């Protein structure tokens, strides 16, 4: 009985019995996932380390998370959570899609519509990504149309506007009042620099 459960070919993992969900319409390559799982084919699923399968699947940078479970008698169910583009960076030969955690996971030949162009530091990209997204999400539609790019050095956020204008956004926090003050200043004053890092005391120059 022990041999039958743990070593019998009846329970050997079969590629045809592997089901993958969550990849449709994403940057995750289903063929790459299948290739990662192929290394485990033939292993009885009673002895299969699903954690190792998950690690192999997670090697695809476009995969944010994966849940691997057994499908008796010889298959697996792999539920993928794919990374989604929240911003993009400009590279030497194209553009890199970046998710909300600052992970660049796919490339594009043209700027993705509706996403902001950003510049993130080499260090804590996750925090920097959160900072620029907080600023971007707070801006109203009219101001967003003026934005050329957002940048974070890991502490301070700076926004480049059309016409060689700069917004000193400052550190994270008070995003809504900063956005409100910036919209009012843009409507009332022509300047090259708008400092809303302290929204109660904005400065233009």
PDB file of C-alpha atoms in Angstrom:
ATOM      1  CA  UNK A   1       0.000   0.000   0.000  1.00  0.00           C
ATOM      2  CA  UNK A   2       2.838   2.380   0.892  1.00  0.00           C
ATOM      3  CA  UNK A   3       4.516   1.669  -2.445  1.00  0.00           C
ATOM      4  CA  UNK A   4       1.224   2.180  -4.248  1.00  0.00           C
ATOM      5  CA  UNK A   5       0.625   5.575  -2.662  1.00  0.00           C
ATOM      6  CA  UNK A   6       4.122   7.032  -2.782  1.00  0.00           C
ATOM      7  CA  UNK A   7       5.808   5.328  -5.744  1.00  0.00           C
ATOM      8  CA  UNK A   8       3.114   4.063  -8.099  1.00  0.00           C
ATOM      9  CA  UNK A   9       3.112   5.594 -11.609  1.00  0.00           C
ATOM     10  CA  UNK A  10      -0.638   5.983 -11.162  1.00  0.00           C
ATOM     11  CA  UNK A  11       0.106   9.114  -9.108  1.00  0.00           C
ATOM     12  CA  UNK A  12       2.991  10.376 -11.258  1.00  0.00           C
ATOM     13  CA  UNK A  13       2.608  14.024 -12.215  1.00  0.00           C
ATOM     14  CA  UNK A  14       1.386  14.375 -15.769  1.00  0.00           C
ATOM     15  CA  UNK A  15       1.807  17.611 -17.725  1.00  0.00           C
ATOM     16  CA  UNK A  16      -1.619  17.107 -19.276  1.00  0.00           C
ATOM     17  CA  UNK A  17      -3.145  17.174 -15.789  1.00  0.00           C
ATOM     18  CA  UNK A  18      -1.633  20.527 -14.787  1.00  0.00           C
ATOM     19  CA  UNK A  19      -4.100  23.407 -14.766  1.00  0.00           C
ATOM     20  CA  UNK A  20      -2.915  27.008 -14.664  1.00  0.00           C
ATOM     21  CA  UNK A  21      -5.240  29.946 -13.974  1.00  0.00           C
ATOM     22  CA  UNK A  22      -4.719  33.696 -13.782  1.00  0.00           C
ATOM     23  CA  UNK A  23      -2.406  34.162 -16.777  1.00  0.00           C
ATOM     24  CA  UNK A  24      -4.889  35.197 -19.454  1.00  0.00           C
ATOM     25  CA  UNK A  25      -4.538  38.841 -20.401  1.00  0.00           C
ATOM     26  CA  UNK A  26      -1.332  39.263 -18.383  1.00  0.00           C
ATOM     27  CA  UNK A  27       2.392  39.386 -19.101  1.00  0.00           C
ATOM     28  CA  UNK A  28       2.877  35.892 -17.666  1.00  0.00           C
ATOM     29  CA  UNK A  29       3.965  33.396 -20.318  1.00  0.00           C
ATOM     30  CA  UNK A  30       1.899  30.230 -19.867  1.00  0.00           C
ATOM     31  CA  UNK A  31       4.485  28.245 -21.864  1.00  0.00           C
ATOM     32  CA  UNK A  32       7.190  29.371 -19.442  1.00  0.00           C
ATOM     33  CA  UNK A  33       5.086  28.189 -16.512  1.00  0.00           C
ATOM     34  CA  UNK A  34       4.565  24.834 -18.208  1.00  0.00           C
ATOM     35  CA  UNK A  35       8.314  24.541 -18.770  1.00  0.00           C
ATOM     36  CA  UNK A  36       8.995  25.264 -15.089  1.00  0.00           C
ATOM     37  CA  UNK A  37       6.580  22.521 -14.035  1.00  0.00           C
ATOM     38  CA  UNK A  38       7.926  20.037 -16.591  1.00  0.00           C
ATOM     39  CA  UNK A  39      10.990  19.412 -14.413  1.00  0.00           C
ATOM     40  CA  UNK A  40       8.714  17.717 -11.877  1.00  0.00           C
ATOM     41  CA  UNK A  41       6.862  15.519 -14.356  1.00  0.00           C
ATOM     42  CA  UNK A  42       6.872  11.859 -13.394  1.00  0.00           C
ATOM     43  CA  UNK A  43       7.189  12.493  -9.668  1.00  0.00           C
ATOM     44  CA  UNK A  44       4.273  11.008  -7.710  1.00  0.00           C
ATOM     45  CA  UNK A  45       2.256  13.943  -6.411  1.00  0.00           C
ATOM     46  CA  UNK A  46       2.124  12.220  -3.004  1.00  0.00           C
ATOM     47  CA  UNK A  47       5.848  12.959  -2.748  1.00  0.00           C
ATOM     48  CA  UNK A  48       5.903  16.168  -4.740  1.00  0.00           C
ATOM     49  CA  UNK A  49       7.112  19.249  -2.871  1.00  0.00           C
ATOM     50  CA  UNK A  50       4.571  21.869  -3.914  1.00  0.00           C
ATOM     51  CA  UNK A  51       6.795  24.542  -2.382  1.00  0.00           C
ATOM     52  CA  UNK A  52       9.534  23.688  -4.868  1.00  0.00           C
ATOM     53  CA  UNK A  53       7.024  23.872  -7.716  1.00  0.00           C
ATOM     54  CA  UNK A  54       5.930  27.297  -6.492  1.00  0.00           C
ATOM     55  CA  UNK A  55       9.553  28.511  -6.406  1.00  0.00           C
ATOM     56  CA  UNK A  56      10.052  27.337  -9.993  1.00  0.00           C
ATOM     57  CA  UNK A  57       6.902  29.170 -11.110  1.00  0.00           C
ATOM     58  CA  UNK A  58       7.875  32.310  -9.186  1.00  0.00           C
ATOM     59  CA  UNK A  59      11.135  32.470 -11.148  1.00  0.00           C
ATOM     60  CA  UNK A  60       9.071  34.287 -13.783  1.00  0.00           C
ATOM     61  CA  UNK A  61       9.355  37.924 -12.684  1.00  0.00           C
ATOM     62  CA  UNK A  62       5.881  38.618 -14.090  1.00  0.00           C
ATOM     63  CA  UNK A  63       4.421  36.307 -11.433  1.00  0.00           C
ATOM     64  CA  UNK A  64       3.643  38.177  -8.232  1.00  0.00           C
ATOM     65  CA  UNK A  65       2.368  35.131  -6.342  1.00  0.00           C
ATOM     66  CA  UNK A  66       1.397  31.517  -6.992  1.00  0.00           C
ATOM     67  CA  UNK A  67      -0.633  28.934  -5.107  1.00  0.00           C
ATOM     68  CA  UNK A  68       0.097  25.296  -5.975  1.00  0.00           C
ATOM     69  CA  UNK A  69      -2.246  22.488  -4.934  1.00  0.00           C
ATOM     70  CA  UNK A  70      -2.565  18.816  -5.852  1.00  0.00           C
ATOM     71  CA  UNK A  71      -5.228  17.553  -8.264  1.00  0.00           C
ATOM     72  CA  UNK A  72      -5.719  13.859  -7.734  1.00  0.00           C
ATOM     73  CA  UNK A  73      -4.641  11.487  -8.987  1.00  0.00           C
ATOM     74  CA  UNK A  74      -1.786  12.965 -11.049  1.00  0.00           C
ATOM     75  CA  UNK A  75      -2.161  16.691 -11.521  1.00  0.00           C
ATOM     76  CA  UNK A  76      -1.635  20.141 -10.074  1.00  0.00           C
ATOM     77  CA  UNK A  77      -3.646  23.340  -9.901  1.00  0.00           C
ATOM     78  CA  UNK A  78      -1.508  26.471 -10.145  1.00  0.00           C
ATOM     79  CA  UNK A  79      -3.268  29.760  -9.414  1.00  0.00           C
ATOM     80  CA  UNK A  80      -1.243  32.718 -10.591  1.00  0.00           C
ATOM     81  CA  UNK A  81      -1.411  36.301  -9.371  1.00  0.00           C
ATOM     82  CA  UNK A  82       0.252  38.322 -12.118  1.00  0.00           C
ATOM     83  CA  UNK A  83       1.985  41.639 -11.746  1.00  0.00           C
ATOM     84  CA  UNK A  84       0.069  44.583 -13.179  1.00  0.00           C
ATOM     85  CA  UNK A  85       1.556  47.717 -14.667  1.00  0.00           C
ATOM     86  CA  UNK A  86       1.107  50.767 -12.464  1.00  0.00           C
ATOM     87  CA  UNK A  87       3.809  52.944 -14.094  1.00  0.00           C
ATOM     88  CA  UNK A  88       6.634  52.639 -16.563  1.00  0.00           C
ATOM     89  CA  UNK A  89      10.286  53.520 -16.949  1.00  0.00           C
ATOM     90  CA  UNK A  90      12.103  54.569 -20.101  1.00  0.00           C
ATOM     91  CA  UNK A  91      15.028  52.384 -21.135  1.00  0.00           C
ATOM     92  CA  UNK A  92      17.632  52.414 -23.847  1.00  0.00           C
ATOM     93  CA  UNK A  93      15.554  50.515 -26.386  1.00  0.00           C
ATOM     94  CA  UNK A  94      12.006  50.752 -25.079  1.00  0.00           C
ATOM     95  CA  UNK A  95       9.904  50.959 -21.976  1.00  0.00           C
ATOM     96  CA  UNK A  96       9.663  48.785 -18.880  1.00  0.00           C
ATOM     97  CA  UNK A  97       6.344  48.109 -17.188  1.00  0.00           C
ATOM     98  CA  UNK A  98       6.637  48.502 -13.429  1.00  0.00           C
ATOM     99  CA  UNK A  99       4.138  47.305 -10.840  1.00  0.00           C
ATOM    100  CA  UNK A 100       3.063  48.995  -7.606  1.00  0.00           C
ATOM    101  CA  UNK A 101       5.969  47.349  -5.751  1.00  0.00           C
ATOM    102  CA  UNK A 102       8.566  48.850  -8.066  1.00  0.00           C
ATOM    103  CA  UNK A 103       9.268  45.605  -9.928  1.00  0.00           C
ATOM    104  CA  UNK A 104       9.985  45.926 -13.643  1.00  0.00           C
ATOM    105  CA  UNK A 105       8.423  42.832 -15.164  1.00  0.00           C
ATOM    106  CA  UNK A 106       7.794  43.383 -18.882  1.00  0.00           C
ATOM    107  CA  UNK A 107       8.898  45.546 -21.788  1.00  0.00           C
ATOM    108  CA  UNK A 108       6.959  47.540 -24.341  1.00  0.00           C
ATOM    109  CA  UNK A 109       7.899  49.284 -27.577  1.00  0.00           C
ATOM    110  CA  UNK A 110       5.618  52.257 -26.885  1.00  0.00           C
ATOM    111  CA  UNK A 111       4.656  54.150 -23.715  1.00  0.00           C
ATOM    112  CA  UNK A 112       1.727  52.336 -22.029  1.00  0.00           C
ATOM    113  CA  UNK A 113      -1.409  54.465 -22.227  1.00  0.00           C
ATOM    114  CA  UNK A 114      -2.733  55.871 -18.979  1.00  0.00           C
ATOM    115  CA  UNK A 115       0.349  55.111 -16.893  1.00  0.00           C
ATOM    116  CA  UNK A 116       2.847  57.669 -15.584  1.00  0.00           C
ATOM    117  CA  UNK A 117       6.487  57.758 -16.634  1.00  0.00           C
ATOM    118  CA  UNK A 118       8.658  57.442 -13.521  1.00  0.00           C
ATOM    119  CA  UNK A 119      12.254  57.374 -12.393  1.00  0.00           C
ATOM    120  CA  UNK A 120      12.996  55.169  -9.382  1.00  0.00           C
ATOM    121  CA  UNK A 121      16.243  54.743  -7.433  1.00  0.00           C
ATOM    122  CA  UNK A 122      18.312  51.574  -7.468  1.00  0.00           C
ATOM    123  CA  UNK A 123      17.789  51.101  -3.735  1.00  0.00           C
ATOM    124  CA  UNK A 124      14.362  50.874  -2.124  1.00  0.00           C
ATOM    125  CA  UNK A 125      12.261  50.760  -5.261  1.00  0.00           C
ATOM    126  CA  UNK A 126       9.205  49.466  -3.403  1.00  0.00           C
ATOM    127  CA  UNK A 127       8.974  52.523  -1.162  1.00  0.00           C
ATOM    128  CA  UNK A 128       9.821  54.881  -4.018  1.00  0.00           C
ATOM    129  CA  UNK A 129       7.105  53.316  -6.168  1.00  0.00           C
ATOM    130  CA  UNK A 130       4.577  53.744  -3.359  1.00  0.00           C
ATOM    131  CA  UNK A 131       5.606  57.385  -3.001  1.00  0.00           C
ATOM    132  CA  UNK A 132       5.209  58.311  -6.667  1.00  0.00           C
ATOM    133  CA  UNK A 133       1.926  56.406  -6.919  1.00  0.00           C
ATOM    134  CA  UNK A 134       0.558  58.250  -3.911  1.00  0.00           C
ATOM    135  CA  UNK A 135       1.346  61.548  -5.645  1.00  0.00           C
ATOM    136  CA  UNK A 136      -0.007  60.407  -9.014  1.00  0.00           C
ATOM    137  CA  UNK A 137      -3.250  59.070  -7.541  1.00  0.00           C
ATOM    138  CA  UNK A 138      -3.878  62.346  -5.707  1.00  0.00           C
ATOM    139  CA  UNK A 139      -3.585  64.546  -8.813  1.00  0.00           C
ATOM    140  CA  UNK A 140      -6.758  65.495 -10.627  1.00  0.00           C
ATOM    141  CA  UNK A 141      -7.219  64.809 -14.321  1.00  0.00           C
ATOM    142  CA  UNK A 142      -6.302  68.298 -15.423  1.00  0.00           C
ATOM    143  CA  UNK A 143      -2.991  68.318 -13.596  1.00  0.00           C
ATOM    144  CA  UNK A 144      -2.160  64.784 -14.775  1.00  0.00           C
ATOM    145  CA  UNK A 145      -2.336  65.995 -18.362  1.00  0.00           C
ATOM    146  CA  UNK A 146       0.477  68.432 -17.537  1.00  0.00           C
ATOM    147  CA  UNK A 147       2.720  65.764 -16.007  1.00  0.00           C
ATOM    148  CA  UNK A 148       5.679  64.545 -18.031  1.00  0.00           C
ATOM    149  CA  UNK A 149       7.205  62.318 -15.360  1.00  0.00           C
ATOM    150  CA  UNK A 150       7.529  61.641 -11.645  1.00  0.00           C
ATOM    151  CA  UNK A 151      10.752  60.806  -9.836  1.00  0.00           C
ATOM    152  CA  UNK A 152      11.712  59.620  -6.389  1.00  0.00           C
ATOM    153  CA  UNK A 153      15.185  59.457  -4.892  1.00  0.00           C
ATOM    154  CA  UNK A 154      13.908  57.239  -2.095  1.00  0.00           C
ATOM    155  CA  UNK A 155      12.824  60.161   0.078  1.00  0.00           C
ATOM    156  CA  UNK A 156      11.694  63.139  -1.990  1.00  0.00           C
ATOM    157  CA  UNK A 157       9.265  63.086  -4.902  1.00  0.00           C
ATOM    158  CA  UNK A 158       9.666  65.511  -7.788  1.00  0.00           C
ATOM    159  CA  UNK A 159       7.220  66.004 -10.651  1.00  0.00           C
ATOM    160  CA  UNK A 160       8.226  67.320 -14.059  1.00  0.00           C
ATOM    161  CA  UNK A 161       5.514  69.287 -15.854  1.00  0.00           C
ATOM    162  CA  UNK A 162       5.242  70.385 -19.442  1.00  0.00           C
ATOM    163  CA  UNK A 163       7.011  73.634 -20.221  1.00  0.00           C
ATOM    164  CA  UNK A 164      10.107  72.818 -18.138  1.00  0.00           C
ATOM    165  CA  UNK A 165       8.230  73.327 -14.892  1.00  0.00           C
ATOM    166  CA  UNK A 166       9.044  71.426 -11.705  1.00  0.00           C
ATOM    167  CA  UNK A 167       6.960  70.454  -8.698  1.00  0.00           C
ATOM    168  CA  UNK A 168       8.707  69.779  -5.416  1.00  0.00           C
ATOM    169  CA  UNK A 169       6.270  67.326  -3.881  1.00  0.00           C
ATOM    170  CA  UNK A 170       8.419  66.397  -0.918  1.00  0.00           C
ATOM    171  CA  UNK A 171       8.102  63.346   1.271  1.00  0.00           C
ATOM    172  CA  UNK A 172       5.198  60.952   1.463  1.00  0.00           C
ATOM    173  CA  UNK A 173       2.018  62.122   3.184  1.00  0.00           C
ATOM    174  CA  UNK A 174      -0.559  64.919   2.855  1.00  0.00           C
ATOM    175  CA  UNK A 175      -1.065  63.943  -0.765  1.00  0.00           C
ATOM    176  CA  UNK A 176      -4.591  65.322  -1.070  1.00  0.00           C
ATOM    177  CA  UNK A 177      -3.843  68.839   0.246  1.00  0.00           C
ATOM    178  CA  UNK A 178      -0.649  68.952  -1.821  1.00  0.00           C
ATOM    179  CA  UNK A 179      -2.614  68.076  -4.953  1.00  0.00           C
ATOM    180  CA  UNK A 180      -5.287  70.653  -4.165  1.00  0.00           C
ATOM    181  CA  UNK A 181      -2.734  73.403  -3.562  1.00  0.00           C
ATOM    182  CA  UNK A 182      -0.834  72.485  -6.720  1.00  0.00           C
ATOM    183  CA  UNK A 183      -3.976  72.636  -8.847  1.00  0.00           C
ATOM    184  CA  UNK A 184      -4.798  76.071  -7.454  1.00  0.00           C
ATOM    185  CA  UNK A 185      -1.274  77.377  -8.014  1.00  0.00           C
ATOM    186  CA  UNK A 186      -1.151  76.130 -11.589  1.00  0.00           C
ATOM    187  CA  UNK A 187      -4.426  77.876 -12.308  1.00  0.00           C
ATOM    188  CA  UNK A 188      -3.359  81.157 -10.700  1.00  0.00           C
ATOM    189  CA  UNK A 189       0.391  81.573 -11.187  1.00  0.00           C
ATOM    190  CA  UNK A 190       2.929  81.068 -13.914  1.00  0.00           C
ATOM    191  CA  UNK A 191       6.185  79.811 -12.407  1.00  0.00           C
ATOM    192  CA  UNK A 192       9.048  77.446 -13.121  1.00  0.00           C
ATOM    193  CA  UNK A 193       9.021  75.807  -9.688  1.00  0.00           C
ATOM    194  CA  UNK A 194       6.081  74.916  -7.459  1.00  0.00           C
ATOM    195  CA  UNK A 195       6.991  73.765  -3.957  1.00  0.00           C
ATOM    196  CA  UNK A 196       4.050  72.086  -2.225  1.00  0.00           C
ATOM    197  CA  UNK A 197       6.103  69.928   0.116  1.00  0.00           C
ATOM    198  CA  UNK A 198       4.481  71.869   2.967  1.00  0.00           C
ATOM    199  CA  UNK A 199       1.000  72.470   1.559  1.00  0.00           C
ATOM    200  CA  UNK A 200       0.119  75.048   4.210  1.00  0.00           C
ATOM    201  CA  UNK A 201       3.073  77.173   3.029  1.00  0.00           C
ATOM    202  CA  UNK A 202       3.524  76.675  -0.725  1.00  0.00           C
ATOM    203  CA  UNK A 203       6.297  78.499  -2.563  1.00  0.00           C
ATOM    204  CA  UNK A 204       6.643  79.386  -6.232  1.00  0.00           C
ATOM    205  CA  UNK A 205       9.602  80.780  -8.107  1.00  0.00           C
TER     206      UNK A 205
END
